[in-house]
JSON list of C-alpha atoms in Angstrom, two decimals:
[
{"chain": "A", "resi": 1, "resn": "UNK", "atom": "CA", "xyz": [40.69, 48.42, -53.22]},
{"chain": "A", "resi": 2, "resn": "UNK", "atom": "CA", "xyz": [42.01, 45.19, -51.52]},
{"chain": "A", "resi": 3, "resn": "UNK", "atom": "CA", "xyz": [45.43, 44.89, -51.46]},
{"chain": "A", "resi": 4, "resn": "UNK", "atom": "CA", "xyz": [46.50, 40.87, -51.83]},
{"chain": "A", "resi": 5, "resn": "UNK", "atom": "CA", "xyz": [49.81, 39.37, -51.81]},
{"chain": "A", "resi": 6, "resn": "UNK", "atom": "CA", "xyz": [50.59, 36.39, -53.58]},
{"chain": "A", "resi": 7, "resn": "UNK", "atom": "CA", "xyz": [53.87, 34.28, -52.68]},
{"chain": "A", "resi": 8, "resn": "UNK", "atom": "CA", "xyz": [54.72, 32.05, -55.44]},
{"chain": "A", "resi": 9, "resn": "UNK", "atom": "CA", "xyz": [57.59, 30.31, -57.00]},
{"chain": "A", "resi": 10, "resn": "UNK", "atom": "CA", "xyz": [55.59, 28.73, -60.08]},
{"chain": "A", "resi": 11, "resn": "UNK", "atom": "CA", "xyz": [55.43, 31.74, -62.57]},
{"chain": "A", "resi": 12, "resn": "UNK", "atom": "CA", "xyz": [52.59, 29.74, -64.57]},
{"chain": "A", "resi": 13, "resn": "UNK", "atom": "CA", "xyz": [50.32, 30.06, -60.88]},
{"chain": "A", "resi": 14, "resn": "UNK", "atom": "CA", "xyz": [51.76, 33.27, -60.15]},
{"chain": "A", "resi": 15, "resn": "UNK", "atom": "CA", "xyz": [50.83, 34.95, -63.59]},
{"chain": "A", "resi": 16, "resn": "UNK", "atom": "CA", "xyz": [47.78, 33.45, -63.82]},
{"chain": "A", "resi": 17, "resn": "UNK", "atom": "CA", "xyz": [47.01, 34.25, -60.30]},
{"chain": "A", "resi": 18, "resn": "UNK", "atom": "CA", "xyz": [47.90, 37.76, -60.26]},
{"chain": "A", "resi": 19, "resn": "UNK", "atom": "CA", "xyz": [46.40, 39.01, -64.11]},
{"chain": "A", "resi": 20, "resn": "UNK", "atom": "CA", "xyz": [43.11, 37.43, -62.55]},
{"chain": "A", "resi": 21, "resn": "UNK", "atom": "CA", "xyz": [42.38, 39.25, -59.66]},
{"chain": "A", "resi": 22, "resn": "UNK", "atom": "CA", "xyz": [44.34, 42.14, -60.88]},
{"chain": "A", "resi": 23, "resn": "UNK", "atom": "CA", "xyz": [41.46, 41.98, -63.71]},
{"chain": "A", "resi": 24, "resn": "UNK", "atom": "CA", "xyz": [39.07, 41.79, -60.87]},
{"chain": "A", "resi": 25, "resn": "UNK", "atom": "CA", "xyz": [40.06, 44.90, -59.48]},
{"chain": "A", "resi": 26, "resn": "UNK", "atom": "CA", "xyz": [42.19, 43.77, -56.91]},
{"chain": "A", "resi": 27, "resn": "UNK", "atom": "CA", "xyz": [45.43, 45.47, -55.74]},
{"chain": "A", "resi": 28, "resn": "UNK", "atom": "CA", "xyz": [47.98, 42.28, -56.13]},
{"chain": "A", "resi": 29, "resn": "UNK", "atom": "CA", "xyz": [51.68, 42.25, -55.53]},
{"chain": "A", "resi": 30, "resn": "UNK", "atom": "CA", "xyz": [53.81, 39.15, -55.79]},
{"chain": "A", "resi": 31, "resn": "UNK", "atom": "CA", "xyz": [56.93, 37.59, -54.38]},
{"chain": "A", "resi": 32, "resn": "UNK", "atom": "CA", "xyz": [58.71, 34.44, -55.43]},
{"chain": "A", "resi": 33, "resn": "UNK", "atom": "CA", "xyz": [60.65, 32.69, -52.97]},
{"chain": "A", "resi": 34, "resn": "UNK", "atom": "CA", "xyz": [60.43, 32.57, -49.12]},
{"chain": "A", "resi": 35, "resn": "UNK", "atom": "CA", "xyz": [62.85, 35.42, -48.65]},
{"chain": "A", "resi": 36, "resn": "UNK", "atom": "CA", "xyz": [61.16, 38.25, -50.70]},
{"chain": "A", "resi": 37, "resn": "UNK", "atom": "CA", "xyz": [57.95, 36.66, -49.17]},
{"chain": "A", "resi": 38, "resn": "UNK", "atom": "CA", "xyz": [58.79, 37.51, -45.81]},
{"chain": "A", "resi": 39, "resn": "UNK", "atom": "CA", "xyz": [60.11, 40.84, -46.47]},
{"chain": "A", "resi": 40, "resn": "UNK", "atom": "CA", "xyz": [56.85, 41.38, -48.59]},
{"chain": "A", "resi": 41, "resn": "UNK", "atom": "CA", "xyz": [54.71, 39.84, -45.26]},
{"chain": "A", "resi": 42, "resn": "UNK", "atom": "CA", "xyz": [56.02, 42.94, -43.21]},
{"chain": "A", "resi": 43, "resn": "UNK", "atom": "CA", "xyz": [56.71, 45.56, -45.25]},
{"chain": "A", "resi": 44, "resn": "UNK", "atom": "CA", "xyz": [52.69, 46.87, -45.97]},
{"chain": "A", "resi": 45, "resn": "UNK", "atom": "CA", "xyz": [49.37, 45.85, -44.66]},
{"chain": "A", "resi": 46, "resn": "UNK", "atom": "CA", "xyz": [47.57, 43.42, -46.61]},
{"chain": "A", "resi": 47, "resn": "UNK", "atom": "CA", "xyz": [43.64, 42.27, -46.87]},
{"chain": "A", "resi": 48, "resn": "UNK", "atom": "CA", "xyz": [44.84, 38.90, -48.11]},
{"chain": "A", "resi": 49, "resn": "UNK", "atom": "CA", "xyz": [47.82, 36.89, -48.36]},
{"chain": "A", "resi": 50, "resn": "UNK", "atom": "CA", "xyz": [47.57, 33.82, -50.84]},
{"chain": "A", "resi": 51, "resn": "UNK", "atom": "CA", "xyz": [50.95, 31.31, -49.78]},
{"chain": "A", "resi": 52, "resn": "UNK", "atom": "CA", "xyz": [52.34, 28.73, -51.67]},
{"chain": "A", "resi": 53, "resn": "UNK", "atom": "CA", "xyz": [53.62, 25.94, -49.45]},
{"chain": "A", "resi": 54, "resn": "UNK", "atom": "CA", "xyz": [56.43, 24.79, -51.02]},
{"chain": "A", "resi": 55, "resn": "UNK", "atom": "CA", "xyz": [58.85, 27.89, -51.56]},
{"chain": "A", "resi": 56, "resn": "UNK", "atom": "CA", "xyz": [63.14, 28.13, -52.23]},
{"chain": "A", "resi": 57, "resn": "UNK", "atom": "CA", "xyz": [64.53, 29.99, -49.32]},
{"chain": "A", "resi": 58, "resn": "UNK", "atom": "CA", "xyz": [61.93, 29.63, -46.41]},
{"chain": "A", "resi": 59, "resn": "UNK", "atom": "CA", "xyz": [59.06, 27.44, -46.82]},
{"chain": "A", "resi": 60, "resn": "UNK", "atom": "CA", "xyz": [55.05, 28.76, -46.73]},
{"chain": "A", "resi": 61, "resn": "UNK", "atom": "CA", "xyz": [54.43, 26.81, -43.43]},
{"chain": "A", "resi": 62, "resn": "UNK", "atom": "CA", "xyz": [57.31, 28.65, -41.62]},
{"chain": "A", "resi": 63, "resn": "UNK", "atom": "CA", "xyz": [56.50, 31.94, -42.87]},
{"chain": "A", "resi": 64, "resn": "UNK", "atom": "CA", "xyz": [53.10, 31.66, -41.76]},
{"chain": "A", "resi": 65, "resn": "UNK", "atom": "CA", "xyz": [54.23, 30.79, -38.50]},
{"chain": "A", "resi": 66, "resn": "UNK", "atom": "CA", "xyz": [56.51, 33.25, -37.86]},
{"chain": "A", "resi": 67, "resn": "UNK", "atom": "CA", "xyz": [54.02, 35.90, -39.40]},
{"chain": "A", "resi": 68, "resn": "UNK", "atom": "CA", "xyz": [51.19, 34.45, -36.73]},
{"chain": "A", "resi": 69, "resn": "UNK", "atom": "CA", "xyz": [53.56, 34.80, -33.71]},
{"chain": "A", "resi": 70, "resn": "UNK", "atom": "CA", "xyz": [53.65, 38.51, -34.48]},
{"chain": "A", "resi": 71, "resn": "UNK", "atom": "CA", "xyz": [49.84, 38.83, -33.77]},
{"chain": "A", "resi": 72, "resn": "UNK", "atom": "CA", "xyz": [49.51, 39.49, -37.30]},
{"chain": "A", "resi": 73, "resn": "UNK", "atom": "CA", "xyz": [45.42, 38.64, -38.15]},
{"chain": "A", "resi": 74, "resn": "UNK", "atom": "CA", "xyz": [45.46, 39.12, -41.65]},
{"chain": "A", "resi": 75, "resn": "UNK", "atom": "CA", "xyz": [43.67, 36.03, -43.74]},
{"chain": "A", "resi": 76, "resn": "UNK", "atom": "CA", "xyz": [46.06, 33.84, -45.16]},
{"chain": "A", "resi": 77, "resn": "UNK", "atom": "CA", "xyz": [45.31, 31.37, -48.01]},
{"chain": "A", "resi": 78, "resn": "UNK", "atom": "CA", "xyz": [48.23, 28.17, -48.58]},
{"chain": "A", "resi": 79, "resn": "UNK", "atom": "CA", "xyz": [48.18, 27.15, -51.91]},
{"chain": "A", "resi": 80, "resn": "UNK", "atom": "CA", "xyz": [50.00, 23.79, -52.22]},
{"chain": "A", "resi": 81, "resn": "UNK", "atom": "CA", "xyz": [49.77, 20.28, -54.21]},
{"chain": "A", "resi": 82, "resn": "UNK", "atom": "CA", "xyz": [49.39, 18.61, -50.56]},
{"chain": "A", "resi": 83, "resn": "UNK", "atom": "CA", "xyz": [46.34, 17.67, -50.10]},
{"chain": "A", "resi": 84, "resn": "UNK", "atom": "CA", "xyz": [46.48, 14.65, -47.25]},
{"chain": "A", "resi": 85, "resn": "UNK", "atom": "CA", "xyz": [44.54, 15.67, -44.77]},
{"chain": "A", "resi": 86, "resn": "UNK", "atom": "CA", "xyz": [47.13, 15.38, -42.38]},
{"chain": "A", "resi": 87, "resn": "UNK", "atom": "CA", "xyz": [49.19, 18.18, -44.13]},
{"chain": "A", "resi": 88, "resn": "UNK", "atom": "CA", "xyz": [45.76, 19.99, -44.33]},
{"chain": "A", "resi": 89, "resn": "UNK", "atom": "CA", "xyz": [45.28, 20.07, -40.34]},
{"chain": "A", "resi": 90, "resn": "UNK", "atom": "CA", "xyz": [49.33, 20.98, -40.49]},
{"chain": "A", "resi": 91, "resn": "UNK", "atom": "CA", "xyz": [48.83, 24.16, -42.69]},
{"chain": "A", "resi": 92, "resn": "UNK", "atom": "CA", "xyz": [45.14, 25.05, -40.85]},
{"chain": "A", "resi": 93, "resn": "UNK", "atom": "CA", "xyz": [47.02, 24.61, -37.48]},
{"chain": "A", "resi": 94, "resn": "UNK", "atom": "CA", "xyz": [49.54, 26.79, -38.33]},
{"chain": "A", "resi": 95, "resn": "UNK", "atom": "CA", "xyz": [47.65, 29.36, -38.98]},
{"chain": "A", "resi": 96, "resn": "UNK", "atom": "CA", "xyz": [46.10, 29.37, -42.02]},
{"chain": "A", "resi": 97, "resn": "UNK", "atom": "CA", "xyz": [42.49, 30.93, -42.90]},
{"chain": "A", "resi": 98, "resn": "UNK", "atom": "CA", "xyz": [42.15, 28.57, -46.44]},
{"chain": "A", "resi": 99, "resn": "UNK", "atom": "CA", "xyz": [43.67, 25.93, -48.27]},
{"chain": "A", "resi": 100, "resn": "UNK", "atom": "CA", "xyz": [43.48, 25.30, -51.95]},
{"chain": "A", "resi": 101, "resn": "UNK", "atom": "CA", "xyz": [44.76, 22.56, -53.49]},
{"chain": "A", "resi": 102, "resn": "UNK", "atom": "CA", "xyz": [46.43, 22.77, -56.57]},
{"chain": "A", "resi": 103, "resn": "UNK", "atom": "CA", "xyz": [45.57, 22.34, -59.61]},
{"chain": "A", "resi": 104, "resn": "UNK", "atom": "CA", "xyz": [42.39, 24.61, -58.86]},
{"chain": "A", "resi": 105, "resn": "UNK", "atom": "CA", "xyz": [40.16, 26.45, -61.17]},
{"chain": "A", "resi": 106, "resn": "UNK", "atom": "CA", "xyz": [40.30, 30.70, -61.01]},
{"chain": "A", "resi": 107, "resn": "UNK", "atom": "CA", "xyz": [36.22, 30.79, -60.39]},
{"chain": "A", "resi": 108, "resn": "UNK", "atom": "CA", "xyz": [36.77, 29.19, -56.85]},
{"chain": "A", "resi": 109, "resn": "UNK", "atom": "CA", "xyz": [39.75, 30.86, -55.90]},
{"chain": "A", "resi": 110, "resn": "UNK", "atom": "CA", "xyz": [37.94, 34.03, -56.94]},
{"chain": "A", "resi": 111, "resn": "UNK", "atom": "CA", "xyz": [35.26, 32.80, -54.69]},
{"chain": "A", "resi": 112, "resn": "UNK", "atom": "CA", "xyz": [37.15, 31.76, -51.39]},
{"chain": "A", "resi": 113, "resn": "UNK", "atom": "CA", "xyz": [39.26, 35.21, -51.84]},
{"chain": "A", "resi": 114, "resn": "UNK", "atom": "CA", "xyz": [35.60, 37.16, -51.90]},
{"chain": "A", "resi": 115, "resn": "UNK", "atom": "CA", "xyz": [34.62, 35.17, -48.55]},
{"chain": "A", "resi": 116, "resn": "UNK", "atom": "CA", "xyz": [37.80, 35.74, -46.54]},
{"chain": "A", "resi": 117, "resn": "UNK", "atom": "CA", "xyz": [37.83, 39.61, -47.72]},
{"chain": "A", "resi": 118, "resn": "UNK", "atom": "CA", "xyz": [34.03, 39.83, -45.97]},
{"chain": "A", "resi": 119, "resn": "UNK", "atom": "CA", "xyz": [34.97, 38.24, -43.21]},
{"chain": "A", "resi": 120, "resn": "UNK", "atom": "CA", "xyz": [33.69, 40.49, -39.49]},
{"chain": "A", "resi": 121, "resn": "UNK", "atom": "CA", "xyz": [36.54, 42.05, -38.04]},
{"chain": "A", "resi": 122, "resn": "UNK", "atom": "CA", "xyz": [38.17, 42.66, -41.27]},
{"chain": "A", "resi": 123, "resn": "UNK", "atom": "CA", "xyz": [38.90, 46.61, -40.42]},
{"chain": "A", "resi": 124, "resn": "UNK", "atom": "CA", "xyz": [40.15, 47.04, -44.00]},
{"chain": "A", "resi": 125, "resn": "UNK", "atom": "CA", "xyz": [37.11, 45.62, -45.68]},
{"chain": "A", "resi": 126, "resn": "UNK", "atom": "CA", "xyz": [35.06, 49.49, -45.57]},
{"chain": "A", "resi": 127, "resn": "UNK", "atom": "CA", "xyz": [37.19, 52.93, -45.92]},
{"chain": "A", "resi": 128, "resn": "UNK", "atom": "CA", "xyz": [35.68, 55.47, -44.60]},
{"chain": "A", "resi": 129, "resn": "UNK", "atom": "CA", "xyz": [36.40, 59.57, -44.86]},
{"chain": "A", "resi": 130, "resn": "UNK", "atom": "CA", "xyz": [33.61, 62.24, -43.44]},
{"chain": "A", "resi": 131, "resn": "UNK", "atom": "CA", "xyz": [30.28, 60.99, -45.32]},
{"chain": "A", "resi": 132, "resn": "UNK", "atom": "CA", "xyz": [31.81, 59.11, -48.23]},
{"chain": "A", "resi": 133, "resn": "UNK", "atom": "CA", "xyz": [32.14, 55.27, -47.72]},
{"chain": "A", "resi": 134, "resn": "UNK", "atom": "CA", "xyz": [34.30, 52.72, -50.22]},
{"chain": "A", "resi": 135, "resn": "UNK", "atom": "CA", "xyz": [33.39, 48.85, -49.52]},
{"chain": "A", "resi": 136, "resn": "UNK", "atom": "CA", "xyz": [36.46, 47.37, -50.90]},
{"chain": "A", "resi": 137, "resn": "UNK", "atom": "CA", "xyz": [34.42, 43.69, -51.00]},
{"chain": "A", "resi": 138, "resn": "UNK", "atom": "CA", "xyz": [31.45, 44.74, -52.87]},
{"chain": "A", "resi": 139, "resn": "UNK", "atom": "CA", "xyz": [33.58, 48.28, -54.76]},
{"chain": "A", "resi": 140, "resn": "UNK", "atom": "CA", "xyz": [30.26, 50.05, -53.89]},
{"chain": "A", "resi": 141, "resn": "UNK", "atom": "CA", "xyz": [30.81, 53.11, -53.33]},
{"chain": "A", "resi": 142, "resn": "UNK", "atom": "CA", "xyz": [28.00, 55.99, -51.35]},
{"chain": "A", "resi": 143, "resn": "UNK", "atom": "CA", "xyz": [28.52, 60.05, -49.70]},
{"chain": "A", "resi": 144, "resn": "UNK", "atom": "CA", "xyz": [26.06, 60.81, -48.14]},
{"chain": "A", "resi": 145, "resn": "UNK", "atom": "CA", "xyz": [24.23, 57.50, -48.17]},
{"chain": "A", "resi": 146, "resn": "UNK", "atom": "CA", "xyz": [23.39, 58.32, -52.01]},
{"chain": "A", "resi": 147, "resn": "UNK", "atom": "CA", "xyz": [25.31, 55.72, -54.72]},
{"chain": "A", "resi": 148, "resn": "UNK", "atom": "CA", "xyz": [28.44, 56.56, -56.91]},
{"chain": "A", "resi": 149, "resn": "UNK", "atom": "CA", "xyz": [29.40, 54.95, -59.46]},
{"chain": "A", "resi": 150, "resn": "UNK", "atom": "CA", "xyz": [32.91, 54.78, -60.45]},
{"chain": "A", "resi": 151, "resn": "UNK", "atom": "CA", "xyz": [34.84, 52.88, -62.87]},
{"chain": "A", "resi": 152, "resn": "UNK", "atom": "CA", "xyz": [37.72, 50.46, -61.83]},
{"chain": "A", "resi": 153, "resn": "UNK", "atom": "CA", "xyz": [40.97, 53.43, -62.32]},
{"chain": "A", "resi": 154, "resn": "UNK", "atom": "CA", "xyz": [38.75, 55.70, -59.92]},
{"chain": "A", "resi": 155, "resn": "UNK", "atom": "CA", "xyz": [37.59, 53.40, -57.66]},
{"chain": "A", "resi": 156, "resn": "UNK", "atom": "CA", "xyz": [41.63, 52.95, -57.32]},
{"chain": "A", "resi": 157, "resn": "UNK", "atom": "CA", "xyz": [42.06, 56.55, -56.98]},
{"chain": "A", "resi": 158, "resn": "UNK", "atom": "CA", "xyz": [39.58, 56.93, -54.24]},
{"chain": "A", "resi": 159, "resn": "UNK", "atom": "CA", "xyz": [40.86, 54.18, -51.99]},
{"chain": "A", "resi": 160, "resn": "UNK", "atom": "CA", "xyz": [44.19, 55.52, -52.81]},
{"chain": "A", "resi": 161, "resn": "UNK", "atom": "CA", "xyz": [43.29, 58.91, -51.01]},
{"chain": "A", "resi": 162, "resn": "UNK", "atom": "CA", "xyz": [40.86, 56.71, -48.42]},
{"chain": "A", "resi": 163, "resn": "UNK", "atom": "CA", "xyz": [44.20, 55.08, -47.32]},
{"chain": "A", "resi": 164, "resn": "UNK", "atom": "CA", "xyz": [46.23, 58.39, -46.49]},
{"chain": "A", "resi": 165, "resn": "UNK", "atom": "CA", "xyz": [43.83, 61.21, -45.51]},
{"chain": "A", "resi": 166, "resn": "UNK", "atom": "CA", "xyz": [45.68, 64.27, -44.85]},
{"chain": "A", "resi": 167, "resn": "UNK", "atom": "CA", "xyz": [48.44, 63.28, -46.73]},
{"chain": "A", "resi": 168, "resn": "UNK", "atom": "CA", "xyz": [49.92, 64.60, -49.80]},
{"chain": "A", "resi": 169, "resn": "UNK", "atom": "CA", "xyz": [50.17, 62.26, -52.57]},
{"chain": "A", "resi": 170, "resn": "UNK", "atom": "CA", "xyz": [52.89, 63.16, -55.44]},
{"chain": "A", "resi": 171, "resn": "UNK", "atom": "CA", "xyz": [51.45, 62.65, -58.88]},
{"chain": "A", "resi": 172, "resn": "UNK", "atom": "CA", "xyz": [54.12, 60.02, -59.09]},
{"chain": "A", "resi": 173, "resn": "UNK", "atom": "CA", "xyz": [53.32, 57.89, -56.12]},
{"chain": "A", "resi": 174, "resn": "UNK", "atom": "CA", "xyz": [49.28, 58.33, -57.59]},
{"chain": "A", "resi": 175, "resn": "UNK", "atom": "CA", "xyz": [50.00, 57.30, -61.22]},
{"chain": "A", "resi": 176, "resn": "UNK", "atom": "CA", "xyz": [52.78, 54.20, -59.63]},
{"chain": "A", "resi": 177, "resn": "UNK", "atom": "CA", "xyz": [49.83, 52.75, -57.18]},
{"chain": "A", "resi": 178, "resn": "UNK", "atom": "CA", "xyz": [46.88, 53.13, -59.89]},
{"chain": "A", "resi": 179, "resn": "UNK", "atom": "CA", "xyz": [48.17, 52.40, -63.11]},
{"chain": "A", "resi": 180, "resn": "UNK", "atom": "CA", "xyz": [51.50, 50.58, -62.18]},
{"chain": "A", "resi": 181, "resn": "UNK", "atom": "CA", "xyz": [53.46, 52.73, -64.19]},
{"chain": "A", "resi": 182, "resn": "UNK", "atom": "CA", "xyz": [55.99, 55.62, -64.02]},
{"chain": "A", "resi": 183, "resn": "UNK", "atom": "CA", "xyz": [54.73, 59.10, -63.93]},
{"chain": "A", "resi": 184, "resn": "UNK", "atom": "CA", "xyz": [56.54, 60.76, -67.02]},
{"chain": "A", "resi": 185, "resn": "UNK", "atom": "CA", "xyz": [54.57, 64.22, -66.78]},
{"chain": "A", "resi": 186, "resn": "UNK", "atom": "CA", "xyz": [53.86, 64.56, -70.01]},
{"chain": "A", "resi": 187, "resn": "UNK", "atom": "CA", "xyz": [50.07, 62.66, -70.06]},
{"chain": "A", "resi": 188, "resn": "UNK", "atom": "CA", "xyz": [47.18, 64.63, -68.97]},
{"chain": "A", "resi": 189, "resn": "UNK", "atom": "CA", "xyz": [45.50, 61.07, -68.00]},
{"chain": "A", "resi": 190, "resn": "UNK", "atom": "CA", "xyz": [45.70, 61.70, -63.77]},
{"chain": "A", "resi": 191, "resn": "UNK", "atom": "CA", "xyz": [44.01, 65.31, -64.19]},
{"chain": "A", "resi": 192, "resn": "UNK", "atom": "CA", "xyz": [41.57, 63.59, -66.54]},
{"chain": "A", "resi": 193, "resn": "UNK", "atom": "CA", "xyz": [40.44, 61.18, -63.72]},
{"chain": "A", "resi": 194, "resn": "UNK", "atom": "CA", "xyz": [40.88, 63.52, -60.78]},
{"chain": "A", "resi": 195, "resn": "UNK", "atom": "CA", "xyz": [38.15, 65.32, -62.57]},
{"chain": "A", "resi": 196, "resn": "UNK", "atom": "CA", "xyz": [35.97, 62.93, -63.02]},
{"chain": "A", "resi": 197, "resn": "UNK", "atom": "CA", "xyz": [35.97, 61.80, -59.46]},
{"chain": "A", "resi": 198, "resn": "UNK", "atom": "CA", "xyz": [36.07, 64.76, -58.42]},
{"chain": "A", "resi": 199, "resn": "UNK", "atom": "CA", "xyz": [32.69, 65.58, -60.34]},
{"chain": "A", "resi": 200, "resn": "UNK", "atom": "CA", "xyz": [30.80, 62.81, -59.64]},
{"chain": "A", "resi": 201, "resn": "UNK", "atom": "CA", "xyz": [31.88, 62.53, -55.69]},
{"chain": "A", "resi": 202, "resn": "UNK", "atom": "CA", "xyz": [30.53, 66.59, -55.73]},
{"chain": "A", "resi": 203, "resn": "UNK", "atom": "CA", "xyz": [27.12, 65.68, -56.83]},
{"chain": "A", "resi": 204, "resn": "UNK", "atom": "CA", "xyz": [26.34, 64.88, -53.35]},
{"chain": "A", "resi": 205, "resn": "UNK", "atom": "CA", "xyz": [29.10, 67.10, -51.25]},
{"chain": "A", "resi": 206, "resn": "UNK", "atom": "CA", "xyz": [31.75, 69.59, -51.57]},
{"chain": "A", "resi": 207, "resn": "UNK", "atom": "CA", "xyz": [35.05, 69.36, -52.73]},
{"chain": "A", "resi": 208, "resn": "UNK", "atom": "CA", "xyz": [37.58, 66.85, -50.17]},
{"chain": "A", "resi": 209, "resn": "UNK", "atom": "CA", "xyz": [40.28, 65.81, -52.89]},
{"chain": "A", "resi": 210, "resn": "UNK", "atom": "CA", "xyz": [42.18, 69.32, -53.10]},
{"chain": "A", "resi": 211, "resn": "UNK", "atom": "CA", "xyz": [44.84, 70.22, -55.10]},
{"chain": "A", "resi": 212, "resn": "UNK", "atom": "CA", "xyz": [48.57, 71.13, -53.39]},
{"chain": "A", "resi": 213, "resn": "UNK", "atom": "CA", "xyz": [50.16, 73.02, -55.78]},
{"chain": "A", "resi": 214, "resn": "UNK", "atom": "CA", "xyz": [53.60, 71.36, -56.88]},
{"chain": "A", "resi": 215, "resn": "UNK", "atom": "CA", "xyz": [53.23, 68.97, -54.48]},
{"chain": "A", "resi": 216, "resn": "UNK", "atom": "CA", "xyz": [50.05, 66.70, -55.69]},
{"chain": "A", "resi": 217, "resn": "UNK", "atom": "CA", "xyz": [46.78, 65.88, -54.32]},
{"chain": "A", "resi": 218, "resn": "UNK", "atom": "CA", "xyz": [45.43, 65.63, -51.09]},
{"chain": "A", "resi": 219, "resn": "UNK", "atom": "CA", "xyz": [41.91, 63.96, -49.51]},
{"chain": "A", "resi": 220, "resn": "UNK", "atom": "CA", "xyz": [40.85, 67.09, -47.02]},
{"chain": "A", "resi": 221, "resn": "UNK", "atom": "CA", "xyz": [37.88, 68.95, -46.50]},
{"chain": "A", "resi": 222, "resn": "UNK", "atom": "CA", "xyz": [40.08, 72.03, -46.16]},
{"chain": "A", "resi": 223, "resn": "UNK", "atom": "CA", "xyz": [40.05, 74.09, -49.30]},
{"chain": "A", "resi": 224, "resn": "UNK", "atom": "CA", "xyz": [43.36, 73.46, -52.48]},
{"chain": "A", "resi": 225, "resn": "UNK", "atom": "CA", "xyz": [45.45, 75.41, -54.43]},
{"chain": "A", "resi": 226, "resn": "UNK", "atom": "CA", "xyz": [43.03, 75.33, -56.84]},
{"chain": "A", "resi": 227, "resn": "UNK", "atom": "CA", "xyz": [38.79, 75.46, -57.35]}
]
């Protein structure tokens, strides 16, 4: 799924922000102040960055900057209570991709967020492994050109694995980036939706999430641990 950032110091926006498009489906992390922002801004890739202008520590306008002059493209959306249209022309100058004015209703920030995730040239907008295909605008999901459908947890699951092919994903790391939780080994609920993803993406193909035994799961065609 997309992964958004938010950078907010208002935790009235910022909660309201993030349950919403977490709701949605979305991937959302958040930072409050300019400094976590900007660690945030580097540490991952991100399909969408929504900015708050005003910020403690290192204002949204300077962050964007600096983040621009490292040939970073990703869409960035300022969120601020300026709306002059001289500070408008400031923030789309600097860089940004959208402005929203606070106060703003959810609907329309929904909205601009679906139209900068679609954007062309947005690599991160389709993830793509042998014949199976995950549009992370639309969450449609095909193998084989033929239509899955998945609920939201294993739509998560499959991008999840679309994001690190070949790589061996602990059940903690899994259960931390899908449900947001610690892994305590006791619940069978990861095995539970690892096998229903794993049945419905076999309807139209063989087995590519294998099992590493004592290690976790892994997207490859090459045969598990386990059948």
């Amino acid at each position: 799924m997309s992964r958004i950032l938010v950078i907010e110091d208002e935790s009235r926006i910022s909660d309201f922000v993030v349950r919403g498009l977490s709701e949605e489906g979305y991937r959302v992390e958040h930072a409050a102040d300019g400094v976590a922002g900007w660690t945030a801004m580097q540490a991952s890739q991100w399909d969408l960055i929504l900015l708050d202008w005003w910020l403690p520590g290192e204002d949204g306008i300077h962050l964007l900057r600096r983040f621009r002059q490292k040939n970073r493209s990703t869409p960035v959306m300022l969120l601020t209570a300026r709306d002059a249209v001289p500070q408008r022309v400031e923030g789309l100058d600097a860089g940004a991709d959208d402005y929203m004015c606070k106060p703003f209703s959810f609907e329309e920030l929904l909205a601009r967020v679906r139209v900068l995730l679609r954007r062309p040239g947005q690599d991160s907008l389709t993830l793509e492994y042998s014949d199976i295909r995950a549009d992370l605008a639309s969450q449609r999901v095909s193998r084989g050109g033929q239509s899955i459908d998945l609920t939201a947890k294993e739509f998560l699951l499959l991008t999840l694995f679309l994001r690190n092919p070949g790589v061996v994903l602990s059940r903690t790391r899994i259960f931390d980036s899908v449900w947001g939780e610690q892994y305590d080994g006791s619940s069978n609920t990861l095995e539970v939706h690892i096998k229903e993803l794993r049945r419905k993406l076999e309807v139209n193909g063989p087995r590519v999430i294998q099992t590493r035994r004592g290690s976790g799961y892994m997207l490859d065609a090459a045969p598990g641990d386990e059948v």
